[in-house]
Amino acid sequence: MAESPREHVPHQPSSAVCFPLQMASATDSRYGQKESSDQNFDYMFKILIIGNSSVGKTSFLFRYADDSFTPAFVSTVGIDFKVKTIYRNEKRIKLQIWDTAGQERYRTITTAYYRGAMGFILMYDITNEESFNAVQDWSTQIKTYSWDNAQVLLVGNKCDMEDERVVASERGRQLAEHLGFEFFEASAKDNINVKQTFERLVDIICEKMSESLDTADPAVTGVKPGPQLTDQQAPPHQDCAC
Amino acid sequence: MTCELNLNFLKELERETVLQVLYRDQMVRKVDEERIRKLKMQLQQLQWKGTNSVSHEYQERSCARCQKSLGLVMNRGAVCNGCSHRVCSECRVCLNPYLWKCTICYAHGDMKVKTGEWFFEERAKKFPAEDRHETVGAKLLKSYQKLSKISVVPPTPPPFTETTGRNTAMEISQSKSFHKSVENLFLSLATNMKKISKSQNDMRADKSLLTTDYGQDMERRKERRSQSDTAIDAANRIKNIPTLQQLISGTWDDNEAFTKRYCKQAEDIPTSPMSDTVFCGGKKHGSLYSINSTCTEAGNFDTTNVTGEIEFAIRYVFKTCTLEVCIKACKNLTYGEEKEKKCNPYAKIYLLPDKSSRSKRKTAVRKNTVDPAFHETLKYKIEYSQLETRQLQISVWHSETLKRRVFLGEVVVPLSSWNFEDNSTQSFSWYQLKVKSGKPEDNLVQYNGELLVCAKLILPSQSKKCQYEEQMRGGREDQASADGQLHLVVLGAKNLPVMRCGGTLNSFVKGCLTLPDQHKIRQKSPVLKKEACPQWKHLFVFDGVTPSQLRQSCLDLAVWDQASFGSNDRFLGRARLSPKEPSGTWDSDPQSKCQWQKILSSPNTWIDITFTLHSDMDT
């Protein structure tokens, strides 16, 4: 047997074999009950991953949620999500991370999900110029369909493929700065900056959250809110480890 | 933008996939709603504690929260910059060395953060019209339900869906003797009148003439009867024979159901050495009954009139994953023994489709009353997500020592539509007791547990990339000629019907791939001894098959219990993956087709599948 069958432990991601992609959905709902029925968390954040087709959104998510990777490409049908609960800033935060299809034909569904997302991971492929050129358009989509405070992280994926790189790190960084996003280069395959990306996004959503509390709702507190905090904060840049 | 949003533009296969995601999302949402509901309750309690709510005027010089009086010099209190109320030092929560809030303001903020309300408020600044809490997923599901005009089927529902229509159609095709008209039917009824009076034995066999399925089924039943003496004994034990009047006045379905029940009785005796043969021949198998329940399940449903009501409440305790059924009382029950005016009622519940003893709970018996008070809470440990596929059956029975139990009525509650979040549904209500509903029960017995597998189609393909997309565009024939392998790992099974005492099985799995030319490739797993929830983790390899062949093939999996030396192995359940729509006796999972396509359309990818095992066996 070339690949050993997966341990039948429902919640634990398999590391021996890569069980990729969205087709696992049906069983997740029955066997992954922990993911859905566990109420033991403080916050729930919804995060959306967007970007051109085949830049590695699904792989990125699978690396983060299951710590698995498969080189085979299976196009995501419409939308999919995974749930992961993390412990951050002394809080248990349940992340519902939505993975979207990059293909144009699913656009009506995927853009509909923008409104429910608190943060975005906008992804391009450093070996694919076209995916990088599309970042501006994706950013416009976010501005159009999402709330004003939407937090976005620009991620250049596949940074393990240095030989085939066509988008220099610096260009990514400049574009991110221009758009007001934070920037990472990452690799789902080699597990570079994956966890860091999500954690940074969670942190900046947390920041937005406490800001929104500080300018609290007058209906509840009976006091006029102070001056709105401006969103002009220069994002710190995290450099890729490779 | 979202007003026209629906799933119409998707292909069928895609829609299935997206729907599965939406259902999973619905699950996550439900859990979150429950969490938020609890949070809100906690906040409410906190607010009630402090008598001075924000809107009320409060006494000068007293803490707005705890009402403690404040001094002019010492302990003066300070104004909360959240609500501008003066509070004492004990009613503050320090957020950082320079900032504090009063307890209520803090709780409000905490609440807003934890419920995600902060986000909705922020978002409302840009989209004021947006419904705060209805997510896209919920909208999509709603529009899908509206458009498709079909009821929502949870991801892998147990096979409740068999309809009378389909049944009849199937029987037409099966039974050559189905040419009898209604007149003939009455004719046979008339002949039966005499026979019924002859003996109880005849009664059982003859009654099947009253039903639609004469031909083969009839023969089968007779055959069964001759095979299994215990079955006849069981029939003999029937105390109350229904009167002819009842038979005639009963509706068609009732009659049929009635017959089936009697016949099932024959199958319900698991101890019969011949029962294995019986299983193979039959179409319906009531193999899941606990031995103790055999008498009640096969027993007297012929109560002429079911009367009365039952009062109960259902709730789900998320913390402990427990379903609680609190049975309070019954009123105005019919007498178990009409002549003697006797009634010793008790209530029994099952979490259908599981009809095994694991799913059975009973209350104590109350003596000599038709208005019993029970006040008993019966509990199930079950995952919330499982409830969608379950039905709660609550039946009331009359019990008398050394006599058969008498059915007094029942209520069946589908839990899929039960709102466990809503407080109002958790309170006690009265429900009208009903006669036994034959139909669903026949289907429900088919649930024989679940089988978990993962499958992968291996193609010796050069360009793995874009295969899927190519196929989506219809370029399927490209790889049609390539020889491939179908790999299938049988991971494990759970909720198998356990008959042996000690609750274990010596189970194994048989796999059979039937190619379009009816050529069969068979595989068998090793036997796992003494496991109730076996984990085979066994790999089946079906070699030398092309995707185009597979597209017309079907894969059957059957779980068997290896019998001890000398007797036949016992069939536990089967599942099928097939490219065809489920039809006929095959009450396949509606998803069977979809999953099969998934495997074929995602070569070199492991696909997880959970089958519901069925007890009917096609030979």
Short mmCIF file of C-alpha atoms in Angstrom, two decimals, chain A:
data_model
loop_
_atom_site.label_atom_id
_atom_site.label_comp_id
_atom_site.label_asym_id
_atom_site.label_seq_id
_atom_site.Cartn_x
_atom_site.Cartn_y
_atom_site.Cartn_z
CA MET A 1 0.00 0.00 0.00
CA ALA A 2 1.60 3.16 -1.12
CA GLU A 3 -0.24 5.41 1.21
CA SER A 4 -1.32 4.27 4.57
CA PRO A 5 -4.97 4.88 5.26
CA ARG A 6 -5.74 7.72 7.44
CA GLU A 7 -6.07 7.24 11.12
CA HIS A 8 -9.70 7.30 11.85
CA VAL A 9 -9.52 10.15 14.24
CA PRO A 10 -12.01 12.59 12.91
CA HIS A 11 -10.70 15.92 14.08
CA GLN A 12 -7.07 15.41 13.67
CA PRO A 13 -5.68 16.37 10.37
CA SER A 14 -3.69 13.70 8.75
CA SER A 15 -0.09 14.30 8.28
CA ALA A 16 0.73 10.96 6.72
CA VAL A 17 -1.48 11.46 3.72
CA CYS A 18 -2.70 14.66 2.25
CA PHE A 19 -6.42 14.66 2.18
CA PRO A 20 -6.99 17.72 0.24
CA LEU A 21 -9.56 20.14 -0.56
CA GLN A 22 -13.12 20.88 -0.36
CA MET A 23 -14.47 17.43 -0.96
CA ALA A 24 -13.91 16.57 2.64
CA SER A 25 -16.86 18.74 3.47
CA ALA A 26 -19.47 16.08 3.81
CA THR A 27 -17.59 14.12 6.36
CA ASP A 28 -16.40 17.12 8.23
CA SER A 29 -19.91 17.95 9.17
CA ARG A 30 -20.54 14.57 10.63
CA TYR A 31 -17.23 13.59 12.03
CA GLY A 32 -15.78 16.97 12.66
CA GLN A 33 -18.36 17.82 15.20
CA LYS A 34 -15.87 19.39 17.43
CA GLU A 35 -15.30 22.10 14.94
CA SER A 36 -18.92 22.99 14.71
CA SER A 37 -20.39 22.25 18.08
CA ASP A 38 -17.69 23.61 20.30
CA GLN A 39 -19.01 26.76 21.91
CA ASN A 40 -16.00 27.28 23.97
CA PHE A 41 -14.62 30.46 22.48
CA ASP A 42 -14.75 34.19 23.06
CA TYR A 43 -14.87 35.69 19.61
CA MET A 44 -15.73 34.51 16.20
CA PHE A 45 -13.98 36.13 13.26
CA LYS A 46 -14.83 35.62 9.64
CA ILE A 47 -11.98 35.85 7.22
CA LEU A 48 -12.07 35.66 3.46
CA ILE A 49 -9.25 34.56 1.19
CA ILE A 50 -9.40 36.01 -2.30
CA GLY A 51 -7.19 36.20 -5.35
CA ASN A 52 -6.81 34.82 -8.85
CA SER A 53 -7.40 31.19 -9.66
CA SER A 54 -4.55 28.80 -8.77
CA VAL A 55 -2.54 31.23 -6.66
CA GLY A 56 -2.85 28.76 -3.79
CA LYS A 57 -5.68 30.01 -1.62
CA THR A 58 -7.00 26.57 -0.78
CA SER A 59 -3.54 25.22 -0.10
CA PHE A 60 -2.83 28.16 2.13
CA LEU A 61 -5.94 27.45 4.13
CA PHE A 62 -5.24 23.75 4.33
CA ARG A 63 -1.75 24.39 5.52
CA TYR A 64 -3.06 26.62 8.24
CA ALA A 65 -6.09 24.64 9.34
CA ASP A 66 -4.88 21.09 8.83
CA ASP A 67 -1.16 21.49 8.39
CA SER A 68 -1.41 19.54 5.19
CA PHE A 69 -0.31 20.20 1.67
CA THR A 70 -0.92 18.55 -1.66
CA PRO A 71 0.59 19.65 -4.93
CA ALA A 72 -2.44 18.49 -6.94
CA PHE A 73 -4.60 21.34 -8.11
CA VAL A 74 -8.31 21.05 -7.62
CA SER A 75 -10.29 24.11 -8.40
CA THR A 76 -12.56 25.24 -5.59
CA VAL A 77 -16.22 25.12 -6.46
CA GLY A 78 -17.75 28.41 -5.43
CA ILE A 79 -16.89 28.68 -1.79
CA ASP A 80 -15.72 26.58 1.07
CA PHE A 81 -14.63 27.23 4.62
CA LYS A 82 -12.69 25.82 7.47
CA VAL A 83 -12.93 26.50 11.14
CA LYS A 84 -10.00 26.87 13.45
CA THR A 85 -9.96 28.00 17.03
CA ILE A 86 -6.82 29.75 18.19
CA TYR A 87 -5.65 31.24 21.42
CA ARG A 88 -4.52 34.79 20.91
CA ASN A 89 -4.20 37.76 23.27
CA GLU A 90 -5.57 35.59 26.05
CA LYS A 91 -8.74 34.95 24.14
CA ARG A 92 -10.04 31.93 22.34
CA ILE A 93 -10.88 33.06 18.88
CA LYS A 94 -12.83 30.91 16.50
CA LEU A 95 -11.93 31.64 12.93
CA GLN A 96 -14.27 30.79 10.16
CA ILE A 97 -12.02 31.10 7.16
CA TRP A 98 -13.75 31.26 3.83
CA ASP A 99 -11.94 30.03 0.81
CA THR A 100 -13.26 31.41 -2.45
CA ALA A 101 -13.06 30.22 -6.02
CA GLY A 102 -10.76 32.41 -8.03
CA GLN A 103 -12.55 31.70 -11.26
CA GLU A 104 -14.62 34.45 -12.75
CA ARG A 105 -17.76 32.38 -13.14
CA TYR A 106 -18.25 32.08 -9.38
CA ARG A 107 -17.86 35.76 -8.81
CA THR A 108 -21.49 36.42 -7.88
CA ILE A 109 -21.29 33.99 -4.99
CA THR A 110 -17.88 34.95 -3.76
CA THR A 111 -18.45 38.70 -3.75
CA ALA A 112 -21.61 38.12 -1.76
CA TYR A 113 -19.42 36.84 1.04
CA TYR A 114 -17.36 40.02 1.23
CA ARG A 115 -19.89 41.71 3.43
CA GLY A 116 -19.70 39.17 6.18
CA ALA A 117 -15.93 39.19 6.38
CA MET A 118 -14.04 41.14 9.00
CA GLY A 119 -10.69 40.61 7.33
CA PHE A 120 -9.25 39.59 4.00
CA ILE A 121 -6.25 37.77 2.74
CA LEU A 122 -5.61 38.94 -0.79
CA MET A 123 -3.31 36.51 -2.49
CA TYR A 124 -1.21 36.46 -5.60
CA ASP A 125 1.37 34.03 -6.92
CA ILE A 126 4.93 35.35 -7.08
CA THR A 127 5.51 33.19 -10.17
CA ASN A 128 2.51 34.62 -11.96
CA GLU A 129 2.58 38.19 -13.17
CA GLU A 130 -1.07 38.21 -14.10
CA SER A 131 -2.16 37.30 -10.60
CA PHE A 132 -0.14 40.20 -9.29
CA ASN A 133 -1.59 42.61 -11.79
CA ALA A 134 -5.04 41.61 -10.66
CA VAL A 135 -4.39 42.68 -7.07
CA GLN A 136 -5.56 46.21 -7.78
CA ASP A 137 -8.88 44.89 -9.07
CA TRP A 138 -9.36 42.62 -6.09
CA SER A 139 -8.67 45.54 -3.82
CA THR A 140 -11.35 47.55 -5.60
CA GLN A 141 -13.76 44.68 -5.09
CA ILE A 142 -13.06 44.75 -1.38
CA LYS A 143 -13.63 48.50 -1.24
CA THR A 144 -16.89 48.10 -3.09
CA TYR A 145 -18.43 45.16 -1.33
CA SER A 146 -16.97 45.18 2.14
CA TRP A 147 -17.23 47.41 5.19
CA ASP A 148 -15.02 50.49 5.46
CA ASN A 149 -12.71 49.13 8.07
CA ALA A 150 -11.97 45.90 6.27
CA GLN A 151 -8.52 44.68 7.16
CA VAL A 152 -6.53 43.30 4.28
CA LEU A 153 -3.27 41.43 4.16
CA LEU A 154 -1.55 41.14 0.82
CA VAL A 155 0.17 37.79 0.49
CA GLY A 156 2.57 36.73 -2.24
CA ASN A 157 2.32 32.96 -2.17
CA LYS A 158 4.69 30.28 -3.49
CA CYS A 159 7.80 32.02 -2.26
CA ASP A 160 9.46 28.61 -2.16
CA MET A 161 9.64 28.75 -5.96
CA GLU A 162 12.39 31.31 -6.06
CA ASP A 163 13.61 30.06 -9.45
CA GLU A 164 10.36 30.87 -11.12
CA ARG A 165 9.77 34.16 -9.38
CA VAL A 166 8.53 36.94 -11.65
CA VAL A 167 7.22 39.36 -9.03
CA ALA A 168 10.00 40.83 -6.93
CA SER A 169 9.39 41.18 -3.21
CA GLU A 170 9.87 44.89 -3.44
CA ARG A 171 7.07 45.32 -5.96
CA GLY A 172 4.72 43.47 -3.67
CA ARG A 173 5.72 45.62 -0.76
CA GLN A 174 5.27 48.83 -2.70
CA LEU A 175 1.88 47.84 -3.95
CA ALA A 176 0.80 46.89 -0.45
CA GLU A 177 1.96 50.24 0.83
CA HIS A 178 0.12 52.01 -1.92
CA LEU A 179 -3.08 50.16 -1.11
CA GLY A 180 -2.64 50.50 2.62
CA PHE A 181 -2.37 46.78 3.28
CA GLU A 182 0.15 44.84 5.23
CA PHE A 183 2.35 42.53 3.25
CA PHE A 184 3.75 39.05 3.56
CA GLU A 185 5.45 36.64 1.26
CA ALA A 186 4.54 33.11 2.12
CA SER A 187 4.61 29.51 1.04
CA ALA A 188 1.87 27.03 1.76
CA LYS A 189 4.12 24.26 0.52
CA ASP A 190 7.07 24.98 2.79
CA ASN A 191 4.91 26.41 5.53
CA ILE A 192 6.47 29.84 5.50
CA ASN A 193 4.62 32.76 7.03
CA VAL A 194 1.27 30.98 6.90
CA LYS A 195 0.54 31.06 10.58
CA GLN A 196 2.05 34.54 10.87
CA THR A 197 -0.28 35.86 8.20
CA PHE A 198 -3.40 34.66 9.94
CA GLU A 199 -2.22 35.75 13.35
CA ARG A 200 -1.35 39.21 12.13
CA LEU A 201 -4.77 39.48 10.53
CA VAL A 202 -6.42 38.38 13.74
CA ASP A 203 -4.42 40.96 15.65
CA ILE A 204 -5.42 43.82 13.43
CA ILE A 205 -9.05 42.77 13.54
CA CYS A 206 -8.73 42.78 17.32
CA GLU A 207 -7.36 46.30 17.09
CA LYS A 208 -10.28 47.43 14.98
CA MET A 209 -12.58 45.79 17.44
CA SER A 210 -11.28 47.65 20.44
CA GLU A 211 -11.26 50.88 18.46
CA SER A 212 -14.89 50.42 17.66
CA LEU A 213 -15.52 49.88 21.35
CA ASP A 214 -13.68 53.01 22.37
CA THR A 215 -15.85 55.05 20.11
CA ALA A 216 -18.74 53.33 21.74
CA ASP A 217 -22.33 53.42 20.76
CA PRO A 218 -24.05 56.36 22.47
CA ALA A 219 -27.29 54.44 22.76
CA VAL A 220 -25.71 52.07 25.19
CA THR A 221 -23.53 54.35 27.18
CA GLY A 222 -25.46 57.60 27.03
CA VAL A 223 -22.44 59.63 26.02
CA LYS A 224 -21.35 61.10 22.74
CA PRO A 225 -18.53 59.27 21.12
CA GLY A 226 -15.21 60.94 20.95
CA PRO A 227 -13.59 61.92 17.70
CA GLN A 228 -13.25 59.03 15.28
CA LEU A 229 -9.85 57.57 15.09
CA THR A 230 -8.35 57.94 11.72
CA ASP A 231 -7.37 54.86 9.86
CA GLN A 232 -4.16 56.28 8.53
CA GLN A 233 -1.68 54.00 10.11
CA ALA A 234 1.39 53.02 8.20
CA PRO A 235 1.38 49.28 8.22
CA PRO A 236 4.54 47.63 9.45
CA HIS A 237 6.13 45.39 6.89
CA GLN A 238 6.94 41.83 7.52
CA ASP A 239 9.53 40.45 5.26
CA CYS A 240 9.57 37.01 3.90
CA ALA A 241 11.88 34.64 5.60
CA CYS A 242 13.25 33.32 2.36
#
